[in-house]
Structures are given as structure tokens and as C-alpha cells.
XYZ file of C-alpha atoms in Angstrom:
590
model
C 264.841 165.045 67.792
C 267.109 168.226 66.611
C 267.159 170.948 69.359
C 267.112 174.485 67.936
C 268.879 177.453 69.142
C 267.778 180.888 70.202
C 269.669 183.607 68.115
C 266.929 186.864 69.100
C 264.723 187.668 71.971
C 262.250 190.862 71.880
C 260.069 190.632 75.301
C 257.832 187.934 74.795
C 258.933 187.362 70.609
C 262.378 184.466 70.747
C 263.212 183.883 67.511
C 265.533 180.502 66.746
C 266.913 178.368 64.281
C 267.942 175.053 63.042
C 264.120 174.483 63.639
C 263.276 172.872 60.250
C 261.518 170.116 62.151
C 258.783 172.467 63.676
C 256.051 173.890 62.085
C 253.438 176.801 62.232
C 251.411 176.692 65.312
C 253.744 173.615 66.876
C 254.243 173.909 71.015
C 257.666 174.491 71.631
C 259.774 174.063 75.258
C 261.957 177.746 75.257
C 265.194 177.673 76.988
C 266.610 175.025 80.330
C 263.489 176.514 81.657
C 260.930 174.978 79.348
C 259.097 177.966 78.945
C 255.598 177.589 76.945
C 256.023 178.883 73.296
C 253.753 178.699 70.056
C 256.021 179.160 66.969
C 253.714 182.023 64.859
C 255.578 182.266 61.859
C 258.468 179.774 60.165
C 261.168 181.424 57.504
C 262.807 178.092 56.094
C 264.576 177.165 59.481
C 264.113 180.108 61.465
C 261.032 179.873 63.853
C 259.315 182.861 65.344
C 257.931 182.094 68.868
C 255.683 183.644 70.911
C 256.615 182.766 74.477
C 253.963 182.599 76.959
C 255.927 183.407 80.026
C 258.231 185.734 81.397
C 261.341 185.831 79.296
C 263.605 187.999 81.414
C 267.089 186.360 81.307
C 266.789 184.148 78.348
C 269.386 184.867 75.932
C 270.716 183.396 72.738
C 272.558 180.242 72.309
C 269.609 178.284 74.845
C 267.613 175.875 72.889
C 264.367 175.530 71.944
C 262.873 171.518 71.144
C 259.311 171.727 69.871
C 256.767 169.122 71.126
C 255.409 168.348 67.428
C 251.706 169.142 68.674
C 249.789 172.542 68.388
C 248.619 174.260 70.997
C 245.878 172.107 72.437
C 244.083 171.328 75.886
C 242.393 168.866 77.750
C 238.699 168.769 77.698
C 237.222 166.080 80.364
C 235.952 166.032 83.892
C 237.404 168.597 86.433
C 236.684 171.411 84.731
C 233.604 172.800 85.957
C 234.479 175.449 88.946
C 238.159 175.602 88.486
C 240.266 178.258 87.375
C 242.872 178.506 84.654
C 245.531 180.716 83.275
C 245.156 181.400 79.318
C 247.053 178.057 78.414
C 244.899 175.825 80.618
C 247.364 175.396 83.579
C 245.276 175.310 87.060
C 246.352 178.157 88.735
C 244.977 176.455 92.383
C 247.580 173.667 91.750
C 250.775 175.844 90.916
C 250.219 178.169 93.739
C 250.584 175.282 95.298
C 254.029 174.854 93.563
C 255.189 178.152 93.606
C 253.208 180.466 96.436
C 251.270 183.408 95.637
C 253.669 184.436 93.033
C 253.559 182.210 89.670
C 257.293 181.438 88.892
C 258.695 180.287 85.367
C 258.814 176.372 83.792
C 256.158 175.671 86.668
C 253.393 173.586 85.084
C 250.744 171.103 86.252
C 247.768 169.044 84.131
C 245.234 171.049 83.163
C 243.059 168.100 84.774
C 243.452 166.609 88.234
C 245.134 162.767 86.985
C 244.216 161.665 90.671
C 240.787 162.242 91.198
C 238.172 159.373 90.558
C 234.877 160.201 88.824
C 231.692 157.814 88.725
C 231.281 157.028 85.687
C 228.290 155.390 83.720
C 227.847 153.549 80.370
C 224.638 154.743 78.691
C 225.893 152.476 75.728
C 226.555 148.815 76.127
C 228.886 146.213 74.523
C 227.844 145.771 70.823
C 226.547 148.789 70.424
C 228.198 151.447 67.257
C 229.375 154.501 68.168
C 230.271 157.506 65.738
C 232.532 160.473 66.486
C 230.734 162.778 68.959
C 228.259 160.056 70.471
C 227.660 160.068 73.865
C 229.206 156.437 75.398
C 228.402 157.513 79.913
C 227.925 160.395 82.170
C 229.346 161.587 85.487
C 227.685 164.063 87.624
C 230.888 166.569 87.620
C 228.826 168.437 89.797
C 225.348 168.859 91.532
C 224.568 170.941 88.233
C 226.138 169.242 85.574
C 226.413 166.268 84.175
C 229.365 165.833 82.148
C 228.788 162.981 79.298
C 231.743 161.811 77.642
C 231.403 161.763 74.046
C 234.175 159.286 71.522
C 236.481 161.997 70.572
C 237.334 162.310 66.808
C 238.932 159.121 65.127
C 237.609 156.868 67.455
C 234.215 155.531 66.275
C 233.612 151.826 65.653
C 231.563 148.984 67.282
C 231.641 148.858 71.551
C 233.751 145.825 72.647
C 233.997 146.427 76.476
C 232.769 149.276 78.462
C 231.930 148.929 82.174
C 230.592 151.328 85.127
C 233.175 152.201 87.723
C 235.352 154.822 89.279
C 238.125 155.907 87.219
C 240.706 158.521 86.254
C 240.451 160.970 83.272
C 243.361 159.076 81.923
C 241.853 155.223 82.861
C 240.424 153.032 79.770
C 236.414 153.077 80.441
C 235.659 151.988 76.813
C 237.363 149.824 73.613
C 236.120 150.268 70.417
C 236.722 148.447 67.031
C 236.514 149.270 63.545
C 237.815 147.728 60.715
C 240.074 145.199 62.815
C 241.854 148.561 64.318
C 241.141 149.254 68.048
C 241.039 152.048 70.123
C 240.864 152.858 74.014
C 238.975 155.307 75.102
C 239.359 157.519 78.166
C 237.308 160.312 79.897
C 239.369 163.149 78.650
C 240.281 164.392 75.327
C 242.602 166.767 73.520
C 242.036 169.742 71.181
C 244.097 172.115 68.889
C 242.650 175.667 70.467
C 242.886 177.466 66.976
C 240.222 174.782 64.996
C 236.653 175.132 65.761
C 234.891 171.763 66.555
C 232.966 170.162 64.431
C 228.896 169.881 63.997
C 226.496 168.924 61.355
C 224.675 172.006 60.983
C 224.291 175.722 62.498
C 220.988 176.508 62.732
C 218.710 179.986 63.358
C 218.889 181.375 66.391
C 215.187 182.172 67.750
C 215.039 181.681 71.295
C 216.114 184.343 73.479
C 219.071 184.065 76.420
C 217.033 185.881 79.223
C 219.473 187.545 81.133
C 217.491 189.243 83.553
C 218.298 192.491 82.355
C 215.169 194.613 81.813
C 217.000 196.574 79.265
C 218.471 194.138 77.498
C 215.641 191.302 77.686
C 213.123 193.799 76.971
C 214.977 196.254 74.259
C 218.405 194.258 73.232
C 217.909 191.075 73.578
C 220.435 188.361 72.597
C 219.600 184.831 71.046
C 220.953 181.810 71.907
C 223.778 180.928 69.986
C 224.287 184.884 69.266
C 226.689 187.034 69.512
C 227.099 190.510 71.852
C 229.077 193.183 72.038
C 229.623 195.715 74.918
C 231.533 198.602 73.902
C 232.197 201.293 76.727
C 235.398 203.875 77.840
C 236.861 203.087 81.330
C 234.424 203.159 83.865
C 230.971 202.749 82.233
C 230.175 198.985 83.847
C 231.531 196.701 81.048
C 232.457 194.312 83.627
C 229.199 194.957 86.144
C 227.000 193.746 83.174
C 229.631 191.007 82.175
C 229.452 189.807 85.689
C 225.609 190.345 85.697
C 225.132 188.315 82.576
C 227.506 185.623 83.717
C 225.266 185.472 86.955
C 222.109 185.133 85.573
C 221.748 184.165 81.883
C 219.640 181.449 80.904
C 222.927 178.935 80.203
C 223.531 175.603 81.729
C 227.531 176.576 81.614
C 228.967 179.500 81.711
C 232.705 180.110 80.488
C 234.425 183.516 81.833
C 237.514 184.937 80.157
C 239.089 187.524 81.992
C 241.631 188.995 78.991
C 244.115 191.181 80.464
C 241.963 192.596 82.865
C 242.755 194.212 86.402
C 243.131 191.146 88.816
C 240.682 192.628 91.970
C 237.736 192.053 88.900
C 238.287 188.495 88.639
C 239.051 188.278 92.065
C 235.310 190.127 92.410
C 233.996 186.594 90.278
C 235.774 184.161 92.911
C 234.645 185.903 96.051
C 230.835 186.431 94.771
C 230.144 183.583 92.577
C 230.725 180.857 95.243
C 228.228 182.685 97.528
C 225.499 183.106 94.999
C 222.711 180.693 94.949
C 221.089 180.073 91.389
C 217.583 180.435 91.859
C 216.744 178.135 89.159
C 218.962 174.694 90.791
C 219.533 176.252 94.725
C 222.931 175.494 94.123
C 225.997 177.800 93.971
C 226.601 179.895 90.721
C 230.471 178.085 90.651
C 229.060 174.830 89.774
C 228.161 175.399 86.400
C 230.859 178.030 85.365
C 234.881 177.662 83.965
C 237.246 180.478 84.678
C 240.045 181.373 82.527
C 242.159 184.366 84.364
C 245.010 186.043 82.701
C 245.470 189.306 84.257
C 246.563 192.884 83.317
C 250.281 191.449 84.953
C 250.495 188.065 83.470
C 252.647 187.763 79.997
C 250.788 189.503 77.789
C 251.269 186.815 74.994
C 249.112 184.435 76.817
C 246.325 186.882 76.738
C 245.986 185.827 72.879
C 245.877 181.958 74.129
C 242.826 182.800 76.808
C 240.824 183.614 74.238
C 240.626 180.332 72.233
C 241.290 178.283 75.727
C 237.821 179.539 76.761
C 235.946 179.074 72.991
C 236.862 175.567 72.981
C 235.993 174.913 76.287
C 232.804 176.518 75.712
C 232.304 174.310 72.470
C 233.063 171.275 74.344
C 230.166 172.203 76.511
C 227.988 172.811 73.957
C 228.684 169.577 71.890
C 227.071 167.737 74.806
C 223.946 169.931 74.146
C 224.276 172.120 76.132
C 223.633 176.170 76.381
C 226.697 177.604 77.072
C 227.828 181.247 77.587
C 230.847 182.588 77.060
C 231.796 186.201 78.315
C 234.986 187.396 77.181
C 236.464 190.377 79.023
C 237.598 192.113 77.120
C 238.804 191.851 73.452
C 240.611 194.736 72.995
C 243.356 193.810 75.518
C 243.495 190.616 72.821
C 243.613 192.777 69.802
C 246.854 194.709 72.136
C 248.419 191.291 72.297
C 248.123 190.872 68.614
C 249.605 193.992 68.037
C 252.839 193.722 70.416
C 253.151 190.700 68.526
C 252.866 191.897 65.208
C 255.125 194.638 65.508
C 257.731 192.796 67.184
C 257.692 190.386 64.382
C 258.177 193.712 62.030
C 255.325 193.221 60.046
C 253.389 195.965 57.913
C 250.783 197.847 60.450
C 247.026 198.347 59.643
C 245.212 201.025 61.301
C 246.185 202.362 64.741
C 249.292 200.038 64.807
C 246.626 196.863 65.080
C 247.498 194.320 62.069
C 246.326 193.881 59.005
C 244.491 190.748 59.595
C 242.797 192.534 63.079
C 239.318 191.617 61.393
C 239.993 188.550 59.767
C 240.863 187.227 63.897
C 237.925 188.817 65.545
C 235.481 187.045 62.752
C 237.202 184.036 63.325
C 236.301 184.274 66.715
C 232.860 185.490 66.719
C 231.979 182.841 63.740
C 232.853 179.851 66.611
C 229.381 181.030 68.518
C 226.064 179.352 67.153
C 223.336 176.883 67.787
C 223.727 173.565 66.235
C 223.027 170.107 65.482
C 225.977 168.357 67.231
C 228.333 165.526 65.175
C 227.023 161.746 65.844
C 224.099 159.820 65.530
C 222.180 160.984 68.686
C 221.557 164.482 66.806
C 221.439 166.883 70.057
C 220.896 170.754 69.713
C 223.576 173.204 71.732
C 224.136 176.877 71.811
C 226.891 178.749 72.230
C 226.884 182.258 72.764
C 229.541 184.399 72.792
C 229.285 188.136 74.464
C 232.882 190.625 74.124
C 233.263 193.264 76.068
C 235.556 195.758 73.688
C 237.363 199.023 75.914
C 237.828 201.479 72.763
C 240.635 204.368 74.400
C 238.403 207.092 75.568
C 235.379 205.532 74.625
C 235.222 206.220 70.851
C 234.018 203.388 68.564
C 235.138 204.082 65.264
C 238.593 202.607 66.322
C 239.642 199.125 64.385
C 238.832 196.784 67.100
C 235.160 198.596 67.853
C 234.514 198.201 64.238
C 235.767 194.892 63.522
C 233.932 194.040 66.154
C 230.563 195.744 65.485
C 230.657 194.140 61.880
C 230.409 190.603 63.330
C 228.088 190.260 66.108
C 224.633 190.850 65.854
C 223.983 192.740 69.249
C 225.552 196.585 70.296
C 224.904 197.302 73.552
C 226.976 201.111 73.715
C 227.843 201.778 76.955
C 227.667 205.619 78.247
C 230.242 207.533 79.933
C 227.255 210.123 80.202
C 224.908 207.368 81.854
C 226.866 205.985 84.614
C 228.347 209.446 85.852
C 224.685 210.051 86.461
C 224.871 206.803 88.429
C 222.343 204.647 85.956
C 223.459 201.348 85.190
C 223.318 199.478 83.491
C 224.822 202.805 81.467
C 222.945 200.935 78.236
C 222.432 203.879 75.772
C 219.086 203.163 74.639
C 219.135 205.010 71.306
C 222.568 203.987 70.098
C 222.464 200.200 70.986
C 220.471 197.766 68.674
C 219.385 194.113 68.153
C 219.432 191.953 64.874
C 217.493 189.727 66.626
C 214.996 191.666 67.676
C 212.176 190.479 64.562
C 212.718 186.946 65.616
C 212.689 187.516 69.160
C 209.677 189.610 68.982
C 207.553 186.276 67.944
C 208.913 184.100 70.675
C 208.421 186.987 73.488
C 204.030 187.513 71.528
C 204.001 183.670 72.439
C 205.517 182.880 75.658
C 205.146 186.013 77.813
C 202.048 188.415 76.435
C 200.069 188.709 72.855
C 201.195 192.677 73.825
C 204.786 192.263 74.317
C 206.430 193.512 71.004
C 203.618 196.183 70.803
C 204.512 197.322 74.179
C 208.126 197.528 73.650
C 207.716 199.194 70.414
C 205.560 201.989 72.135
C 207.818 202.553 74.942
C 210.785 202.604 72.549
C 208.892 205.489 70.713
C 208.402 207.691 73.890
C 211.686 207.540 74.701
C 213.139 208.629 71.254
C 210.571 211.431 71.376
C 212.311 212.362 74.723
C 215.382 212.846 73.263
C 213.447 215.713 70.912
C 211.129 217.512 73.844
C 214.386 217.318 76.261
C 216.236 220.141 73.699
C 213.179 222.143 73.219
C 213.617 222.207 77.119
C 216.928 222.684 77.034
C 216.211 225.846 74.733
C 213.206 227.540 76.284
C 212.206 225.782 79.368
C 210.222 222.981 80.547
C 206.911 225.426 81.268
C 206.512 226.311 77.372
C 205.869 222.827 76.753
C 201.786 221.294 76.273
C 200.866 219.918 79.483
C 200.474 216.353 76.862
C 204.271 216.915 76.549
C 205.271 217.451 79.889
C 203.276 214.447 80.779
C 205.160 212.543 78.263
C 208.727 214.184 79.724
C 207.259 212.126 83.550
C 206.296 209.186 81.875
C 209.903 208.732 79.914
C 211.308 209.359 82.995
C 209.862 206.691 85.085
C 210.483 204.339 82.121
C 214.477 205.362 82.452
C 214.741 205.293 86.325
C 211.815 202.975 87.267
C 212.030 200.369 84.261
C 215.556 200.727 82.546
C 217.967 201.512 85.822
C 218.379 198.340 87.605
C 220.347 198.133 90.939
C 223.107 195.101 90.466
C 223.346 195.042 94.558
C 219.796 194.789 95.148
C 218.541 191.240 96.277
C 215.406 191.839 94.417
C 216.086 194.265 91.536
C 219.326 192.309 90.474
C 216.964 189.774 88.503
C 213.737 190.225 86.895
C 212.534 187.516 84.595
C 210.303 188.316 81.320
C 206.949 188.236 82.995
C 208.258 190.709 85.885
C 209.351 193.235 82.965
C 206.333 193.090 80.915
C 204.322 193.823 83.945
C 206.389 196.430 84.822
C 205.923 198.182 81.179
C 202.546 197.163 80.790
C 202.170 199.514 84.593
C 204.070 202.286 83.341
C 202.257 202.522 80.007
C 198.797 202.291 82.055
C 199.912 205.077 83.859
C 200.581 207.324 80.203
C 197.212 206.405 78.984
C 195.435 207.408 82.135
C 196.834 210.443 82.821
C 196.361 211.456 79.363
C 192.872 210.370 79.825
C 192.471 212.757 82.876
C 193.894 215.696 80.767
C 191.517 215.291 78.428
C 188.808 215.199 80.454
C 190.086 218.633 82.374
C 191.924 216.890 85.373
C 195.096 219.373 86.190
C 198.595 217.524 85.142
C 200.074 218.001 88.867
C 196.950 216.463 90.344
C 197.728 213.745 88.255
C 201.552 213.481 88.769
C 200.815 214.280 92.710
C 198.673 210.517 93.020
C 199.668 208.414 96.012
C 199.772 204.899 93.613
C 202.829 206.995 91.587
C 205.167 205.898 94.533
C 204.042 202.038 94.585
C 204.781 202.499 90.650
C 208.319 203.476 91.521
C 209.094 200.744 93.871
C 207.321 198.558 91.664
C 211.148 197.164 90.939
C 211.490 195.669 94.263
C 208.162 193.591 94.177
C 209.912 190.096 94.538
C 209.096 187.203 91.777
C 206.939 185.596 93.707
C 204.361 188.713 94.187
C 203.994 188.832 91.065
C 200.208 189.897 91.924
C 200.587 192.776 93.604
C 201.000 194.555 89.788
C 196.790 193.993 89.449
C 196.699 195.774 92.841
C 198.597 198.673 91.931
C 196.643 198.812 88.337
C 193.173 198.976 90.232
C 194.316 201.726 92.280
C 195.791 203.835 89.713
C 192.662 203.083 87.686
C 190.863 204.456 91.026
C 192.941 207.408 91.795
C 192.197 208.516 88.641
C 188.687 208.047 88.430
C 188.213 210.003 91.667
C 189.971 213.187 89.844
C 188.347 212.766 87.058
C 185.137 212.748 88.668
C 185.769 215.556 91.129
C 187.705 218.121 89.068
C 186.995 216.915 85.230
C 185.227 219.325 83.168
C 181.322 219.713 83.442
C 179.760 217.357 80.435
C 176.639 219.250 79.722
């Protein structure tokens, strides 16, 4: 095969030619070094490469040999609870290589080519398969079991196929069609940059409970959706990412850290392997794939991570799964894209980003759905897809914000304002929305309470009329106010700090599940129409704010899952308290 030769290098941009052979997208081997390039554009024999290493040293005259393939990676068993760099090398395997310090040219399989899996044939000899069917299983781990579908091409009657322990690279099934015969193996490759296929997306309606009150209750996200969590430095983008990876309703969770600061991701591997998941007793790392590439690691590689952990996550999901995928964050992507771009000298778009800034993020976004999976079995998986975006100084009308905003369905706007005051999650309740929310609002009437929408509705109402009694405040004081208002200023402010704050480090408060949250509204809304009941029947507004149950209210967070009966307790007394004040200072009825 013709070698090429390096005549330009800009950082992590090599430029070479006699590379007529190659084309766009192709894997090519940079330098003696073999350093991981993607050639990005082609000019009749002049390839432009983006390197995905360290290119300190290389100069021109080295050559370049391209591997004929695009960028793909290996989807199979072994890769549940590992972590990855943003080409799919294990990063546990070239530390042990190369130390605590990754060094250049060092590269490993992305999937262990020693280990033996159990594998079993839920298809038998004679059977036809199609692209996408399921042919056995192996439990990867006490969580998941990984079923190995016939990867694209490779359909046809079953002529052998036998239970056993085998590699990722042994035979465990032939196939025939049309004389032509193919061997299949555990593992299978896949260009990052194509989508895979399915039969048909379908409408999300079923919500991925993430045991966030404010999200579950006032932003919630569908399966199959897509999210978006802009916030300036500081506001708890990754505390809810890490939240949401840690308890959203998904069998698999995928977690892309995208040119973030290494002691976050380092956070996910200390915490994740300690957390039990309530809902299997097993550890949170058995159902979730890490793809690290750091704030120091090349910054090409950060545009790589991205579509490593999207087809991972659609691998998932083929098998019918519901997978989530948190990507953290997209705007160190969108920096990638522009180094890149304006090393290869191309026009700029605005704020430097380029021109076809959108046209990538939609790309992106558009890979999340529910679906009908390829192959004759017809499962159902979701994939949703939640992007953290850090806009400089917090301000969303910049290009990446935007493009982002115009794809995804959910805005949850994080507040600078919010978590200075210490409230997280910093979720500002009157700029984020849900396009979900109609949908979601049927499922939530049916499987939690008749009054769920109506109570979420109300509560939303109270706290947008906050907003409008908090200037007249701010103007002339909080005593010129109706004692009905003021009332309503108590009640909003429970809902913020008793209902909407929710304490991440708490054993208790850092989950609460749908039934928890309604009860939780449905106590704090009791509260508004009892006290208003006592006004108007004379009772004084600070007897009524002074009540002993107003405490239990408070700490009404902390009641754990399974106590879910003390709320009824609490109701009778406040229904109680009241009464007695009523009774004893209420205006004489004649």
C-alpha cells in the first residue's frame, strides 16, 4: 500500500500527501509512532488529519499509511464497567503499559481478547436469522445480560451454533445464505459517525424517573428524549449529571466525560462502585460504560468521545434496552470543532464556532429515540440522550446554547443565582421547560394519582405568582401585603426549600420516586388550602404559620420510601391543628 508523507503539522491538524489511496473519514497510522489520526478533509492527494494524540515532535517528511477503515469500535462483551478514552482504548490496560502517565503509539483492544464469557444459544441449528436478531446471551454482569445480535451482512439460515465458553473473537455461530457463509463471533465493529439502524422511531410517552423532584415533577424527560443542562461554571451541571446517571430509570447507563476536569470523573469511579442500586442491590458500575477524555488529554479526541459513547449507547439499546447517555459537556466538543476548523482555515460562523456548528449538534441529538429494533424479534429500546452545555459566563444566546436548545426537547437552565444561595439542584423553575410535559401529564394521571397534573399545574402557578408578590416586596415591604398574600409568599417558600431543594449527599433525600413527590405536593398544597381556610374563618396568619405539624412538613423530605405512611399522619394533624384554631380563635358565627 503507498505510504504518504507529512508536509504540515498545526498542534493536533498533520496535513500529508501522496495520499490518493485514503479517503474522508479513513483511520490513518501518523508518523514511526503510529499515532491515531482520522483524515477530515481530502484535496486531490493531500489529506487533512486530525491526530488524536500528542503531536509534539512530529515533523514533515514522516509518513502517514491509512488503515482503509473509518473510525470504528468494537461493540461486544467487556464493556459494561470499564473505562475508555474517546477512541475506545481501555485506559485500565495501558496504564498498565505505560504508568500513570498515557505515553504516545501505546494502544490495546478496546475488548479484553483473553477473557472467556458463557455463552448461550437461544436459537438452534436450522433456525433463520436476519440482521439484528438475537442468536445467545451472556450474563456480562449480575445486571446485564448482554445478547449478541448477527451484526449487519450476516443473516442467513443457522448451520452450527453451540453453548460454551469462548472469546469475543471465537466462532460461536455459522450462518448460510445463498451458498455464501459467514462466522459469527461475539463482538462486532462499527463506523462511530453512522447511526445504527432500526425499523421505526416511535413517540416517546413514558417518563425516565430520575428521582429528581424538580425534574420528575416539573421537567420531566421521556424515554428516548432528549435534555439539555445549560449552566455558567459552578451551578451543578455535573452534580445533576452525576445524579441522573445514578438514579434514572435506565438499564445502562453510558457517561461521557468531554473535556472535563479529571477529579469529576475521578468523583464517578470512586462513588459509583460504592453505590448500591436500590432497584437490583447491586453496585451502580455494573450497568454503566465510561468514556473519559479529560480537560488534558488531546483535545481532538474530545470530538471522537462523543460518537464513541452514542454508539455504544445504541448498541445497548438495539438489544432493547433503556439506555442513558449523559454527555458532559458539549461545549468542550463544539471547542474541539472549532480548533479544528480554524486550523484547517476554513470560513468561521459565529463566535469563531463553524459554520456547520448546528448541522453536528442535530446530528447528534437526532441519534436519541425509542424504537422498534432491526430483525424479526421486533424489540422496543430507548435511548436518551442528556448534554450538559457550559455557555462562557453563563449566557445562552451563544451558538452552541442555541444550537443546542433548538434540538432537544427539555431546558433545564441552571442558575448562578440559585446555587450561590446554596439550592440545588440550581433548576430555574421559570426559565426551564418540557415538550413533553402534555404526554407525560397522562402517564403520571394514570400511574401515580388522578390529581397529579392538576397538582403540578397549581403549584407551578404559585410559584410564578411569587416571582410578582416578591417585587412588590422588594418595593414596599413584606407588611403591606394581604395576609392571603403573605400566606402565599410561606407556602411558595416551602414548595422551593421543602419540595424543589433536594440534598444530593443525603441518604434519604438523594432519591425520591413519583409517589414520594406527589405526596409531598399533595402535603404542601393541604397546608395552602387550610391555612387559607383558617383566615377566612378569622384565625390570625402567625397562629397559623406558628403550628407544631409545620416542622414535620419540612422534614417531610427525609421520610424514607418505605414510610411512605407517615404523610396520612402528618395530614391528620395538620387537619387537627387547624381545627383547634379555628375553633378557639375563629370568628363568632352568629
Amino acid at each position: 500500500m503507498k505510504v504518504g508523507k507529512i508536509i504540515k503539522v498545526s498542534g493536533p491538524l498533520v496535513v500529508a500527501e501522496g495520499m490518493e489511496n485514503a479517503n474522508v473519514y479513513d483511520v490513518v497510522e501518523v508518523s514511526e509512532n503510529k499515532l491515531i489520526g482520522e483524515i477530515i478533509e481530502m484535496r486531490e492527494d493531500r489529506a487533512s488529519i486530525q491526530v488524536y494524540e500528542e503531536t509534539t515532535g512530529i515533523g514533515p517528511g514522516e509518513p502517514v499509511r491509512t488503515t482503509g477503515q473509518p473510525l470504528s469500535i468494537e461493540l461486544g462483551p467487556g464493556l459494561i464497567a470499564e473505562m475508555f478514552d474517546g477512541i475506545q482504548r481501555p485506559l485500565e490496560e495501558l496504564k498498565d503499559q505505560s504508568g500513570d502517565f498515557l505515553l504516545r503509539g501505546f494502544s490495546a483492544p478496546s475488548l479484553n481478547r483473553e477473557r472467556k464469557w458463557g455463552f448461550k444459544p437461544t436459537v438452534k441449528a436450522g433456525d433463520t436469522v436476519e440482521d439484528g436478531d438475537i442468536i445467545g446471551v451472556v450474563q456480562e454482569t449480575p445486571i446485564v445480560e448482554h445478547r449478541i445480535m448477527v451484526p449487519k451482512g450476516m443473516a442467513g439460515t443457522v448451520k452450527s451454533i453451540q453453548e460454551g465458553e469462548y472469546t469475543v473473537t471465537d466462532t460461536v455461530c455459522t450462518t448460510e445464505k445463498d451458498g455464501v457463509k459467514h462466522e459469527l463471533t461475539m463482538m462486532q465493529k462499527w463506523p462511530v459517525r453512522h447511526g445504527r439502524p432500526y425499523k421505526k422511531k416511535l413517540d416517546p410517552v413514558t417518563p425516565l424517573v430520575t428521582g429528581q423532584r424538580v425534574i420528575d415533577t416539573f421537567f420531566p424527560v421521556a424515554k428516548g428524549g432528549t435534555a439539555a443542562i445549560p449552566g455558567p461554571f459552578g451551578s451543578g451541571k455535573t452534580v445533576v449529571q452525576h445524579q441522573l446517571a445514578k438514579w434514572a430509570d435506565a438499564e445502562i447507563v453510558v457517561y461521557v466525560g468531554c473535556g472535563e476536569r479529571g477529579n469529576e470523573m475521578t468523583d464517578v469511579l470512586m462513588e459509583f462502585p460504592e453505590i448500591i442500586d436500590p432497584k437490583t442491590g447491586e453496585s451502580l458500575m455494573q450497568r454503566t460504560v465510561l468514556i473519559a477524555n479529560t480537560s488534558n488529554m488531546p483535545v481532538a479526541a474530545r470530538e471522537a468521545s462523543i460518537y464513541t459513547g452514542i454508539t455504544i449507547a445504541e448498541y445497548f439499546r438495539d438489544m432493547g434496552y433503556s439506555v442513558a447517555m449523559m454527555a458532559d459537556s458539549t461545549s468542550r466538543w463544539a471547542e474541539a470543532l472549532r480548533e479544528m476548523s480554524g486550523r484547517l482555515e476554513e470560513m468561521p460562523g459565529d463566535e469563531g464556532y463553524p459554520a456547520y456548528l448546528a448541522s453536528r449538534i442535530s446530528d447528534f441529538y437526532e441519534r436519541a429515540g425509542k424504537v422498534i429494533t432491526i430483525g424479526a424479534q421486533d424489540r422496543e429500546g430507548s435511548l436518551t440522550v442528556i448534554g450538559a452545555v457550559s455557555p462562557p459566563g453563563g449566557d445562552i444566546s451563544e451558538p452552541v446554547s442555541q444550537s443546542t436548545l433548538r434540538n432537544v426537547k427539555v431546558f433545564w437552565g441552571l442558575d448562578y443565582a440559585l446555587s450561590y444561595a446554596r439550592h440545588f439542584p440550581a433548576i430555574n423553575w421559570l426559565n426551564s421547560y418540557s415538550l413533553y410535559q402534555a404526554k407525560l401529564d397522562q402517564y403520571m394521571d394514570q400511574a401515580v394519582h388522578s390529581d397529579y397534573s392538576a397538582h403540578r399545574i397549581r403549584a407551578m402557578a404559585l410559584l410564578q405568582e411569587e416571582s410578582g408578590l416578591q417585587e412588590i416586596v422588594r418595593l414596599v415591604g413584606r407588611d403591606s401585603l394581604s395576609e392571603a398574600d403573605q400566606l402565599k409568599l410561606e407556602v411558595t417558600k416551602s414548595l422551593r426549600e421543602d419540595f424543589l431543594q433536594q440534598n444530593a449527599f443525603h441518604d434519604v433525600d438523594t432519591y425520591c420516586s413519583l409517589e414520594k413527590g406527589y405526596r409531598m405536593l399533595s402535603l404542601i398544597l393541604s397546608f395552602y388550602d387550610h391555612a387559607q381556610k383558617g383566615l377566612a374563618e378569622g384565625v390570625y396568619l402567625n397562629e397559623l404559620l406558628d403550628m407544631p405539624v409545620r416542622e414535620r412538613i419540612t422534614r417531610a423530605k427525609n421520610i424514607p420510601e418505605d414510610e411512605l405512611g407517615t404523610f396520612d399522619d402528618i395530614l391528620a394533624e395538620l387537619e387537627a391543628q387547624v381545627g383547634e384554631r379555628i375553633e378557639k380563635g375563629g370568628l363568632v358565627r352568629a
